[in-house]
XYZ file of C-alpha atoms in Angstrom:
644
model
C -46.840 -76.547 148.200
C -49.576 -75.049 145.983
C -49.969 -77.874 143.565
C -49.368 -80.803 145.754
C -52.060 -82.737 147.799
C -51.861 -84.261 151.197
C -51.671 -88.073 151.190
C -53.968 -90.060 152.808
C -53.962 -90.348 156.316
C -53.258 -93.511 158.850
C -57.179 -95.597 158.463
C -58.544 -95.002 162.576
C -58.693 -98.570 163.820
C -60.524 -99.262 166.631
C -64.171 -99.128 167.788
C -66.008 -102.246 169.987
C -68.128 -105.300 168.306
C -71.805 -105.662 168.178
C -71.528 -109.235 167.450
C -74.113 -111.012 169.275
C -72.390 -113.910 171.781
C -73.443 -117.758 171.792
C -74.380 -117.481 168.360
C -72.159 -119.780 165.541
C -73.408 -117.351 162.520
C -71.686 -116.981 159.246
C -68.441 -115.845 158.840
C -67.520 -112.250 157.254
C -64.916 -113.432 154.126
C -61.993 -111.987 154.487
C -59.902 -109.947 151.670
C -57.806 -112.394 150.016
C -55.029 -110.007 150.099
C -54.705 -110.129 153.846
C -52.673 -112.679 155.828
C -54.882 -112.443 159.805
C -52.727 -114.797 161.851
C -53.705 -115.266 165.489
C -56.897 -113.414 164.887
C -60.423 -114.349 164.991
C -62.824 -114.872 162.355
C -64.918 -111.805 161.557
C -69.109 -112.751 162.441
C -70.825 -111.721 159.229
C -73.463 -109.949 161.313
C -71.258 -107.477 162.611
C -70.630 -105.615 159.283
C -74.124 -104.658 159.064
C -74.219 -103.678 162.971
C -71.490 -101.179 162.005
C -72.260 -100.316 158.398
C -73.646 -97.130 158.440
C -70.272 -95.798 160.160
C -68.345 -97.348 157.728
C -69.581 -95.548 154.540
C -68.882 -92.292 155.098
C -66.983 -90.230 152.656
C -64.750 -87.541 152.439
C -64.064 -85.002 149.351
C -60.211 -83.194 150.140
C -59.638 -80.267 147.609
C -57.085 -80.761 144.914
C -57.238 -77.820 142.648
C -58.492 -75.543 139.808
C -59.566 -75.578 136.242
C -58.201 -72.380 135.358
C -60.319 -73.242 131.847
C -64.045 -73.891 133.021
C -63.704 -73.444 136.281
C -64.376 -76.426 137.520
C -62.511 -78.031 140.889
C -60.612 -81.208 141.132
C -61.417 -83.411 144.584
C -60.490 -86.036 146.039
C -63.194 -88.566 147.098
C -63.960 -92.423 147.049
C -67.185 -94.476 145.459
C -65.494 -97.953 145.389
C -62.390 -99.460 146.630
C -59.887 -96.375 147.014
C -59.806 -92.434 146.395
C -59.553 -91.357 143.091
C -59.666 -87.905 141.204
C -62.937 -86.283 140.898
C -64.121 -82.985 138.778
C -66.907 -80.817 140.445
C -68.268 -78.584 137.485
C -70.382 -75.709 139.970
C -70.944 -76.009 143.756
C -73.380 -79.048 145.063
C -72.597 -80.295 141.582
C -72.184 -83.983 140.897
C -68.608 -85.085 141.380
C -67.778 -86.644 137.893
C -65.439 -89.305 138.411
C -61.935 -88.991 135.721
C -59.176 -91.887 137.386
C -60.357 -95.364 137.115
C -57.096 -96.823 139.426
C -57.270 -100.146 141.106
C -54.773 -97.974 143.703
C -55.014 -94.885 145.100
C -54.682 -91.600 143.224
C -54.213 -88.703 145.666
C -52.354 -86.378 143.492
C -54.208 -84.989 140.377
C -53.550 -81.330 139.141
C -54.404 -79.758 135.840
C -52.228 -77.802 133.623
C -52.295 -74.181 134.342
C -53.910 -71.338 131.926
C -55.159 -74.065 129.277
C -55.864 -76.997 131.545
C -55.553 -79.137 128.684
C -53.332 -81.684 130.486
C -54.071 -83.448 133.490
C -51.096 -84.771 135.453
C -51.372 -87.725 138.031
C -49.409 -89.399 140.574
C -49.539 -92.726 142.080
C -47.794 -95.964 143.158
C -48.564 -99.601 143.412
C -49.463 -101.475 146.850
C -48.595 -98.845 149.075
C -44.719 -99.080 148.283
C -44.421 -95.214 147.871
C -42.486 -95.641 144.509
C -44.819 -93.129 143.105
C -44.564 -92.258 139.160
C -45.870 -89.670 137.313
C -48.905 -90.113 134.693
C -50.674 -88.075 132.130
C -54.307 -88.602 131.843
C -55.739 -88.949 128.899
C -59.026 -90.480 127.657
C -59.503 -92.080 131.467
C -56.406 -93.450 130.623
C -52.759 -93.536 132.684
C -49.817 -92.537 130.133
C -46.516 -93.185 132.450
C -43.944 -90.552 131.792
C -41.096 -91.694 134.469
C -39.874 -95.177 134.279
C -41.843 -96.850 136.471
C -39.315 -98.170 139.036
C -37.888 -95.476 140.747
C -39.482 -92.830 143.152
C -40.434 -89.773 141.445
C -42.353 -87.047 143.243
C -44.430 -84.587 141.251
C -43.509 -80.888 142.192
C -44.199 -78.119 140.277
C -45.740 -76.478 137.073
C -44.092 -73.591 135.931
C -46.635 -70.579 135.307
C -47.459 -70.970 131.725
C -47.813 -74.366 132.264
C -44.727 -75.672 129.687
C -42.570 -77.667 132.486
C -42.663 -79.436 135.493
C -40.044 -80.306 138.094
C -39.799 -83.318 139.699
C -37.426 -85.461 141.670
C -36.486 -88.801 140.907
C -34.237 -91.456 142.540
C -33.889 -92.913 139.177
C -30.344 -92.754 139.160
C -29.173 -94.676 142.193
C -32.650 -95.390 144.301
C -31.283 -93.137 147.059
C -30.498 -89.826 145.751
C -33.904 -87.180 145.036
C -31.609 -85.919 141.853
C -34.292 -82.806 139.959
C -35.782 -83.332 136.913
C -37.664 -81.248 133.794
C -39.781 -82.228 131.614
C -42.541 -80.895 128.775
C -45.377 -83.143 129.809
C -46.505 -83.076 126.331
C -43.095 -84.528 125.058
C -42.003 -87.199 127.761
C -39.167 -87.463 126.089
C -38.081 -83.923 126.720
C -37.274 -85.165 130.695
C -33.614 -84.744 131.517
C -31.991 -84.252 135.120
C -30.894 -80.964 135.623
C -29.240 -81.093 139.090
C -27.918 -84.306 140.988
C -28.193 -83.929 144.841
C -27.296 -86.199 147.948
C -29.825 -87.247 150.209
C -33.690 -87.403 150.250
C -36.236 -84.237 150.889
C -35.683 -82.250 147.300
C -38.326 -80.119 145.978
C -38.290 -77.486 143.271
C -40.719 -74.723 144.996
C -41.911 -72.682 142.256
C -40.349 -71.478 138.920
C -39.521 -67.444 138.826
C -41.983 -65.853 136.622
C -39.320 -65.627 134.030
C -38.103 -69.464 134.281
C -34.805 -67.951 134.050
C -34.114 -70.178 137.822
C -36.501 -71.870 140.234
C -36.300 -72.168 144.066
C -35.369 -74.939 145.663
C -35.834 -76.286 148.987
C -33.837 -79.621 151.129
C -35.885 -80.627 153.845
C -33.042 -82.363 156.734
C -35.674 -81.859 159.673
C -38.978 -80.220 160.936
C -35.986 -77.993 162.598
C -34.124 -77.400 159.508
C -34.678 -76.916 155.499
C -32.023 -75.077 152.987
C -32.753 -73.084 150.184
C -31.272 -72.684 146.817
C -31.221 -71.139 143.592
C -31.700 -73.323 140.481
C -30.569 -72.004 137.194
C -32.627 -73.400 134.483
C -29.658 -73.170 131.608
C -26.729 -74.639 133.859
C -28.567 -76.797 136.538
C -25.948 -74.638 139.037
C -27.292 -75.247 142.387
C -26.494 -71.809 144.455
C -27.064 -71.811 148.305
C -29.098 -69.174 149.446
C -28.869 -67.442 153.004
C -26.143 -69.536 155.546
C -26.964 -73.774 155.764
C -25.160 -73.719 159.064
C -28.182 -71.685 160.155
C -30.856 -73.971 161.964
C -34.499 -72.203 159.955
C -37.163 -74.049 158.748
C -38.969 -72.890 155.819
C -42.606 -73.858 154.768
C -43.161 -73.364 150.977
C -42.037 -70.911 149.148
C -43.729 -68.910 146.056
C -43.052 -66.393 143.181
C -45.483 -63.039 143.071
C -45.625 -61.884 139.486
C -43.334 -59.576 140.138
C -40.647 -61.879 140.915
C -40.940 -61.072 145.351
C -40.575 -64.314 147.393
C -43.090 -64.977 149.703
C -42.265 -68.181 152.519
C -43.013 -68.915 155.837
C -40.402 -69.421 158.332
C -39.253 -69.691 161.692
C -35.776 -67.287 161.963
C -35.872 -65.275 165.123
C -39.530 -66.819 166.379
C -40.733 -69.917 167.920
C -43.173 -70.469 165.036
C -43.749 -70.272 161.300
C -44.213 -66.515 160.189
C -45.418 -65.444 156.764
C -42.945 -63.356 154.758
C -40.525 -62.089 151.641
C -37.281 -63.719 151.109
C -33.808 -62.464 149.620
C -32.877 -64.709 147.248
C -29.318 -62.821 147.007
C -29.003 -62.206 151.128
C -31.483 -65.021 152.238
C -32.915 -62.092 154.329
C -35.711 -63.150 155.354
C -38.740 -60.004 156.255
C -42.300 -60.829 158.497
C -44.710 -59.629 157.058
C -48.347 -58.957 158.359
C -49.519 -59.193 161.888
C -47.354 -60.588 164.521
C -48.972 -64.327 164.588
C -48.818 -66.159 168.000
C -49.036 -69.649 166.205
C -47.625 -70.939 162.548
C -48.824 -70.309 159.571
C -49.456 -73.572 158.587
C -50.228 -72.784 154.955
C -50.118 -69.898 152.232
C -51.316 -68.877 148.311
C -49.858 -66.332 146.256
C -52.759 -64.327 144.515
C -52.019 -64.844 140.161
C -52.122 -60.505 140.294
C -50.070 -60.679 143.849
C -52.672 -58.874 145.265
C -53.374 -60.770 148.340
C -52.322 -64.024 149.877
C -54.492 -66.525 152.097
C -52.810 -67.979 154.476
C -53.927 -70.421 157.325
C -53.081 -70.586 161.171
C -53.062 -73.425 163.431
C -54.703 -72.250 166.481
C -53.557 -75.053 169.367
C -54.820 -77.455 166.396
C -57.613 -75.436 164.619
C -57.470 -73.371 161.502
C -58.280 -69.991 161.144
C -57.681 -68.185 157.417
C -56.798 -64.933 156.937
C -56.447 -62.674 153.745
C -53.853 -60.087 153.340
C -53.810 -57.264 151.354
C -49.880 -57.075 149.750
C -49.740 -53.402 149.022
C -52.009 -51.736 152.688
C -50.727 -54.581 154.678
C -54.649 -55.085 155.829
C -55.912 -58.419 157.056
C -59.424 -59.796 156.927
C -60.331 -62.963 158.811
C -63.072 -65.595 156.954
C -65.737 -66.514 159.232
C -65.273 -69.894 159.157
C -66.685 -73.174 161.195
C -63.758 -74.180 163.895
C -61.928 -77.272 162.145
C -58.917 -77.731 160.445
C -58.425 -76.021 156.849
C -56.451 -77.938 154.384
C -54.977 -78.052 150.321
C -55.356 -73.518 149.717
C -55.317 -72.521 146.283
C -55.940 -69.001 144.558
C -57.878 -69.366 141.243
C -57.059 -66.816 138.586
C -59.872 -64.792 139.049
C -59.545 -64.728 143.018
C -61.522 -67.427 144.720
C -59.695 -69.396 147.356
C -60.534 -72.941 147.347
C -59.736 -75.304 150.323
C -60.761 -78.059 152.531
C -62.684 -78.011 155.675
C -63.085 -80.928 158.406
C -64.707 -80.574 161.858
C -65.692 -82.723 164.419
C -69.141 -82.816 162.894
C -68.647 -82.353 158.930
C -66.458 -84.722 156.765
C -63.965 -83.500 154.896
C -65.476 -81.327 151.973
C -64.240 -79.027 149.772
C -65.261 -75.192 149.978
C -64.327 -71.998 148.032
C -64.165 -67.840 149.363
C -64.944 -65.139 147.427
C -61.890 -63.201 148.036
C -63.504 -59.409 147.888
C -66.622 -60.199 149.830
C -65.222 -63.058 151.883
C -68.854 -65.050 151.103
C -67.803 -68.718 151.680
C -69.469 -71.350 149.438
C -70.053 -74.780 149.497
C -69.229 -77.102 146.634
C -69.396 -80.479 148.085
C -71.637 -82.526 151.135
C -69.724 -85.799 151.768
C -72.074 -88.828 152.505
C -71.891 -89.657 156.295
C -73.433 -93.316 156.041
C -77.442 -91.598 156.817
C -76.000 -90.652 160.350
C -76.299 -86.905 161.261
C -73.242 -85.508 161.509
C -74.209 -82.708 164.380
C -74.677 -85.291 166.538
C -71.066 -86.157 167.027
C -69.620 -84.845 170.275
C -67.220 -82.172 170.409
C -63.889 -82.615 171.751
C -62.186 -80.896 175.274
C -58.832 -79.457 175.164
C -56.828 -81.499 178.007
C -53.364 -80.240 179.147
C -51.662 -81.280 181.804
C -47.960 -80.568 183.367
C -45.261 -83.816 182.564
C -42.150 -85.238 184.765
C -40.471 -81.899 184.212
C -42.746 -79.453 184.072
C -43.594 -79.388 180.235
C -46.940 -78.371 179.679
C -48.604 -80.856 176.934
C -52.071 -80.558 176.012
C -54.722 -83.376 173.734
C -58.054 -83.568 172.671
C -60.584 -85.721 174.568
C -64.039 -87.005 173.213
C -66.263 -87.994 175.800
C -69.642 -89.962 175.133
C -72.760 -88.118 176.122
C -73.282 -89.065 179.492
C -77.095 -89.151 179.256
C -77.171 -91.959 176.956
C -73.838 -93.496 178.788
C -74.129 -92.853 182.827
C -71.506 -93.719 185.039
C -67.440 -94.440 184.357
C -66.496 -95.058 180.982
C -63.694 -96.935 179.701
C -61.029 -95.291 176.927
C -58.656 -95.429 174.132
C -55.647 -93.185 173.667
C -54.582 -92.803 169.837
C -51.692 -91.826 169.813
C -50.434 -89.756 166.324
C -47.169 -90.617 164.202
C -44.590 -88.439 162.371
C -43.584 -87.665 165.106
C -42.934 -84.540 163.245
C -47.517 -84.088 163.083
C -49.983 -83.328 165.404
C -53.725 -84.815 166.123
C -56.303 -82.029 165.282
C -59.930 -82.157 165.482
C -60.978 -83.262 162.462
C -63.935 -85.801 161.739
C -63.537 -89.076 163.237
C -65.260 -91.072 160.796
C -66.134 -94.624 162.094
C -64.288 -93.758 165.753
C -67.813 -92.248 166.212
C -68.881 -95.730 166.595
C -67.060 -95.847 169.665
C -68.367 -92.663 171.002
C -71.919 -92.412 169.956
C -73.085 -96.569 170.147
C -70.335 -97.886 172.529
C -69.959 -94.999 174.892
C -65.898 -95.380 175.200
C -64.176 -92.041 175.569
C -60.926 -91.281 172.680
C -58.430 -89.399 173.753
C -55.763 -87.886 171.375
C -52.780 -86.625 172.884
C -49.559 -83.823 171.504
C -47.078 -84.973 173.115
C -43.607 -83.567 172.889
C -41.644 -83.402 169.470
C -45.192 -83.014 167.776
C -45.498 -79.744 165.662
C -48.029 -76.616 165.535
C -46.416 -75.955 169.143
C -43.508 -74.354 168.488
C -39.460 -75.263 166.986
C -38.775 -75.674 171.004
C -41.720 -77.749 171.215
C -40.916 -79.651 168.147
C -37.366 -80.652 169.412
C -37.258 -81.749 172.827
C -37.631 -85.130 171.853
C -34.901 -85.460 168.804
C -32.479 -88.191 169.669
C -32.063 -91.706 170.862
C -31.353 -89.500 174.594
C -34.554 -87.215 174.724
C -37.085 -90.340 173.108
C -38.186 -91.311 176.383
C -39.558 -87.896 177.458
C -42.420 -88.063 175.024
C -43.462 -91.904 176.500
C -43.340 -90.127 179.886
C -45.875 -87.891 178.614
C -48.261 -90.329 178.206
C -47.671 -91.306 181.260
C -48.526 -88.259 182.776
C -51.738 -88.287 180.613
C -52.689 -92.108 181.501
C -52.535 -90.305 184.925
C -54.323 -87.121 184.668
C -57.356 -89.049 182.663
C -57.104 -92.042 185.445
C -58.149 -89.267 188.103
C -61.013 -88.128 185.523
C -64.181 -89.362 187.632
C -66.529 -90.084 184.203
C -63.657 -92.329 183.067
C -63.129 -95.725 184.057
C -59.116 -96.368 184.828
C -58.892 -100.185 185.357
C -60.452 -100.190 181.400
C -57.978 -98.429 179.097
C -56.433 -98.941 176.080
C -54.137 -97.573 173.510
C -53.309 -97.375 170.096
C -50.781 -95.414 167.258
C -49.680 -96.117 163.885
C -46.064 -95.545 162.552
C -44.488 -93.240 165.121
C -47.399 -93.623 167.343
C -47.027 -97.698 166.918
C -43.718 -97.140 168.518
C -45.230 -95.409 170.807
C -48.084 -97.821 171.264
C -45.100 -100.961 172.116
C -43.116 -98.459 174.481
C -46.570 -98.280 176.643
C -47.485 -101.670 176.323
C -43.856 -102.268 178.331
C -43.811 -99.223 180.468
C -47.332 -98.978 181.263
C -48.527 -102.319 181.469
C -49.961 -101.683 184.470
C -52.485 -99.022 183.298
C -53.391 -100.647 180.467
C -55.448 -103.612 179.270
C -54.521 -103.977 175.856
C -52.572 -102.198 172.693
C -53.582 -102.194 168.925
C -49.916 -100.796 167.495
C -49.562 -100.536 163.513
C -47.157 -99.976 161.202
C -44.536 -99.885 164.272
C -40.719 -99.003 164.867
C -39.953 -102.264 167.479
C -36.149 -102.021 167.314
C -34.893 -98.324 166.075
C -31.642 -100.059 165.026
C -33.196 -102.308 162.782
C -35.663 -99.939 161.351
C -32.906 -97.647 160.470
C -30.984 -100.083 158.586
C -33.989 -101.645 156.984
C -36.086 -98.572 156.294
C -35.801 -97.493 152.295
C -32.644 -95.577 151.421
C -34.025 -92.902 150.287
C -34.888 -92.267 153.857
C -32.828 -93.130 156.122
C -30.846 -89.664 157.089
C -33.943 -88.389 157.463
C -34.875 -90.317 160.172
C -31.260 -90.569 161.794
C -31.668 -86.382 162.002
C -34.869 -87.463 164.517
C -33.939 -90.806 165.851
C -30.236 -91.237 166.178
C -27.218 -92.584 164.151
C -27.153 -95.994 164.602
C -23.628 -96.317 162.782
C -22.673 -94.476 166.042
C -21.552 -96.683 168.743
C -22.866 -94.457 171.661
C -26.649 -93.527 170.082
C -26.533 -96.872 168.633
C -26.237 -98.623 172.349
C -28.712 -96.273 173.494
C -31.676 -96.609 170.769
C -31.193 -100.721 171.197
C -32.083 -99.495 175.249
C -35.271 -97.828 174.308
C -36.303 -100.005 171.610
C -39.637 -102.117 172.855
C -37.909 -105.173 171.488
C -35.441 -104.929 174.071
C -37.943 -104.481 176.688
C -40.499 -107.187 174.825
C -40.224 -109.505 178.455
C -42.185 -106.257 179.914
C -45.587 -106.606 177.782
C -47.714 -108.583 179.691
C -51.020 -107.366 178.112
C -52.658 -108.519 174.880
C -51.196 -107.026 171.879
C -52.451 -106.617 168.518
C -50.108 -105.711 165.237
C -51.457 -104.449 161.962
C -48.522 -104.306 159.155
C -48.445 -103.366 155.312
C -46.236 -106.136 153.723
C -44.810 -102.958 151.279
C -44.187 -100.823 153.706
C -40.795 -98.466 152.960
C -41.097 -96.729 155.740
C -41.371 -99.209 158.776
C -40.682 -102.482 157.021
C -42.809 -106.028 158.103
C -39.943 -107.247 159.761
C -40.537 -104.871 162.679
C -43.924 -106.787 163.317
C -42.740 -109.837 162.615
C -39.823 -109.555 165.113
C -41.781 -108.564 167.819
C -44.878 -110.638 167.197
C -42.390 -113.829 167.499
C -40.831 -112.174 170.702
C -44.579 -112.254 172.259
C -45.227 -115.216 171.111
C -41.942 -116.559 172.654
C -42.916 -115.482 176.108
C -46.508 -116.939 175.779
C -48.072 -113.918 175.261
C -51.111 -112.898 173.037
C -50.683 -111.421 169.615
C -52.907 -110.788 166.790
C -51.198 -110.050 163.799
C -52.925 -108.582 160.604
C -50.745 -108.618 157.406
C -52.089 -106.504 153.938
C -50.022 -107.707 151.090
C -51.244 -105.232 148.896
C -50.798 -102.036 151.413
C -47.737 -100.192 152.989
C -47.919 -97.665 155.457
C -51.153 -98.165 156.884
C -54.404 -99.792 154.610
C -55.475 -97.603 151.940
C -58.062 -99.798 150.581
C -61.481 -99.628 151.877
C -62.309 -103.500 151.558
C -58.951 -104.243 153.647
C -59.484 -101.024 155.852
C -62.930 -102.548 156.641
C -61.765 -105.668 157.789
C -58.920 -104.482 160.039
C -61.882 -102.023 161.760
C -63.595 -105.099 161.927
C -61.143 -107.204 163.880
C -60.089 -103.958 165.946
C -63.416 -104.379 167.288
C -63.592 -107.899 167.832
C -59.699 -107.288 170.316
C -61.376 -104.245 172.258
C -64.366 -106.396 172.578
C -62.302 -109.050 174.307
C -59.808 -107.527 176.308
C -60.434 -104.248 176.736
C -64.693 -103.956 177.712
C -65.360 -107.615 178.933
């Protein structure tokens, strides 16, 4: 969605100690906010043997001043990300949150920008309320205990729409409110289940469009009228489409992305009376991952994920012309049209951090506004990665990207990590790795991301062929079939791999440690599903259909029977290989008991387990100082069991 920023992603764990052996040095103090039980003291001399890839930086593009024309980023100078102004390009990123937590969502009022509005939570819980900045100050306009999520401004910048489980803690009900009078919030529709979001407002705020989100497969759409709250479907809900965002044109067209009669996401105008739903521009081979209305509705820029990298393209609304922006290859992020036509937007690459960029829309010049610190290391030394694909049990092609350490500096067989990615309903793109290049560029161990099935930018086929408690075992044999491929790989060292994941991918991290314990040395799983049945009944309410739509339906004796099969816990006899768990104690998506349960199981059996514990995070560590430390003992468990 236009105004909305992407959260901050899963903190890379893993990269090998410099810590020199036979040496009783000082010990590295440890963040009083995490609980490390089974796991080594940190040396203090290996923070400054891994410092300088530690402080680099990133700057992710939030949005316009449609006033002065200044940008809002994202970026961090102490302890977590908070909002940023950028007055000219190169300029000096003037700090405006002051947040002990993270702020990832800032955006400012549109036409007068004379209101900032800010969204946040506490701990990593997700409860996220809604704030009005003022004076580097927080002014809390939802009631500070249920979760709220901030959705959209309506053109002239009067309301905003947001949902709210305020009511019951379960429900998403919608919500308006005149920022500038908090007390003007009401509800104005009360829904069932999670994934509500008000779109975009018509031009007239006579109605707005709203979307339910029930599964990467799936999303509804509905018409919101602002004087009766009357929620009015729009096409047929017994339809299987997914939608993608969905914006107003000044004069009053729909344009969405969506997946009705293709395998991908295709750019186009909607029916809001019909739900007819009309392609428009070329006929794109992979989805368009992202879109922006022009203010005139002119043009829209729109992004394509290209087998995991971007390309943007402009087109022209009224010749039906498209222009491609030379562009680096990376992955393009957070598009937004300023009034008077540039395109802001964030670029990452293998060798550039995340930084924020703009395009001049008529002569397509692309200009830079920030340069994210990279710790003093140069950047364009970081290795490129190699597509890998390779055939599975049945024939499904399934594809990854591998980094390889430059074999001049690092002769002979190397040993690995695999990293696997969560959702599962996401994908692992070549973006920066930040301090993975440790492992890479001082260590010389190879990282290998794969896509396995039910990951998206491949297709809605693609995308389902793991759904269910029956199909969840395809995708572990796909790492299998990768553990295999990359075990014949003659610069890579099989008898020294490891592998890692966090949420979805720490599932899949316990499922290898018991069905591939023979291939591997060791497994570094966070934030991790060990038991789907309890994770469905313990993850937050708000939730949980969400994930029965992709998991299973545990309240169903059949699925139910089979997801206790699959779950690792069941299978915990099998992991014979060192095992190291990282959990957030406020997790609402996979709650601590998962690690606790299996930890104990482990421990049971006499194996090994490390088990890290941040009080103060949830769904992976969002705060540098405890980020830092779980690096830190990542390195000190690949150290041990997976290079000696």
């Amino acid at each position: 969605m236009r105004y909305m920023a992407a959260l901050a992603a899963l903190t890379l764990p893993f990269a090998p100690a410099l810590a020199q052996e036979g040496s009783k040095s000082a010990v590295e103090p440890k963040p009083a906010a995490l609980i490390a039980d089974g796991v080594p003291d940190v040396p203090a001399d290996l923070p400054a043997a891994t410092r300088p890839y530690m402080e680099n930086r990133s700057a992710g593009f939030s949005g316009w001043n449609e006033a002065d024309k200044s940008m809002l980023i994202t970026t961090r100078f102490g302890n977590t990300n908070q909002i940023h102004r950028v007055a000219m390009p190169m300029g000096a990123r003037q700090q405006l949150t002051f947040e002990a937590e993270p702020v990832a969502v800032g955006v400012w009022s549109p036409k007068s920008a004379d209101l900032m509005l800010v969204q946040k939570d506490v701990g990593g819980n997700e409860f996220f309320q809604i704030y009005a900045l003022t004076n580097g100050q927080l002014k809390l306009l939802t009631d500070g205990k249920s979760r709220n999520g901030l959705n959209a401004w309506s053109k002239d910048g009067t309301l905003v729409a947001y949902t709210s489980t305020r009511r019951n803690g379960r429900d998403s009900d919608i919500y308006l409110m005149n920022p500038r009078d908090p007390a003007s919030g009401r509800m104005i529709a009360q829904v069932e289940g999670g994934g509500w979001a008000v779109n975009d407002f018509s031009p007239d705020k006579s109605w707005a469009i709203v979307s339910q989100y029930v599964s990467v497969e799936k999303a509804d759409l509905f018409r919101l009228d602002m004087a009766t709250g009357a929620m009015t479907p729009i096409g047929d809900h017994k339809r299987v489409i997914s939608y993608g965002g969905a914006e107003f044109a000044p004069d009053g067209t729909i344009w969405i992305t969506s997946d009705e009669g293709s395998d991908f996401q295709r750019l186009g105008t909607l029916d809001p009376a019909t739900g007819k739903f009309t392609p428009k521009g070329p006929a794109e081979q992979w989805d368009v991952s992202s879109f922006d209305v022009a203010d005139d509705g002119s043009f829209i820029a729109y992004v394509i994920n290209e087998a995991g990298m971007s390309k943007m393209r402009l087109f022209d609304t009224k010749s039906g012309a498209v222009r491609t922006v030379d562009l680096p290859a990376g992955v393009i992020g957070g598009v937004s049209i300023a009034p008077w036509g540039d395109i802001g937007f964030s670029l990452t690459s293998a060798r550039s951090a995340t930084d924020a960029y703009s395009v001049d829309a008529k002569t397509l010049k692309v200009t830079r506004w920030t340069q994210s610190e990279t710790g003093g290391l140069d950047p364009l030394k970081n290795v490129e990665p190699q597509l890998v694909k390779v055939k599975s049990f049945d024939g499904l092609e399934v594809s990854g990207f591998l980094y390889r350490p430059d074999p001049a500096k690092f002769p002979g067989k190397r040993p690995l990590i695999m990293n696997v990615h969560g959702g599962p309903e996401s994908q692992s793109r070549p973006g920066f790795m930040g301090r993975t290049n440790y492992l890479l560029n001082e260590m010389g161990i190879a990282v290998f991301y794969p896509n396995v099935r039910g990951s998206t930018g491949y297709g809605k086929r693609f995308v389902g062929l793991d759904n269910g408690p029956f199909k969840r075992e395809d995708s572990v044999k796909d790492m299998g079939a990768f553990l295999d491929l990359l075990a014949k790989d003659k610069s890579l060292d099989a008898s020294r791999f490891g592998l890692t994941g966090g949420s979805y991918g720490g599932y899949m991290c316990y499922a290898a440690a018991t069905q591939y314990a023979d291939k591997l040395r060791a497994n570094l799983c966070i934030v991790a599903i060990s038991n789907f049945v309890t994770f469905l009944e313990n993850t937050q309410e708000y939730r949980r259909d969400l994930r029965r739509v992709e998991y299973g339906d545990e309240r169903e004796p059949a699925q139910r029977k089979k997801l206790i099969e699959i779950s690792p816990l069941t299978r915990v006899g099998d992991i014979r290989k060192p095992l190291f768990v990282v959990t957030g104690a406020n997790d609402p998506r996979v709650p601590a008991s998962e690690a606790d349960q299996i930890v104990a199981a482990v421990r049971k059996n006499g194996g090994t387990a490390w088990h890290l514990v941040g009080t103060n995070e949830g769904h992976g560590f969002a705060k540098k100082e405890n980020a830092d430390y779980q690096f830190w003992t990542s390195l000190l468990f690949w150290k041990q069991y997976l290079l000696n």
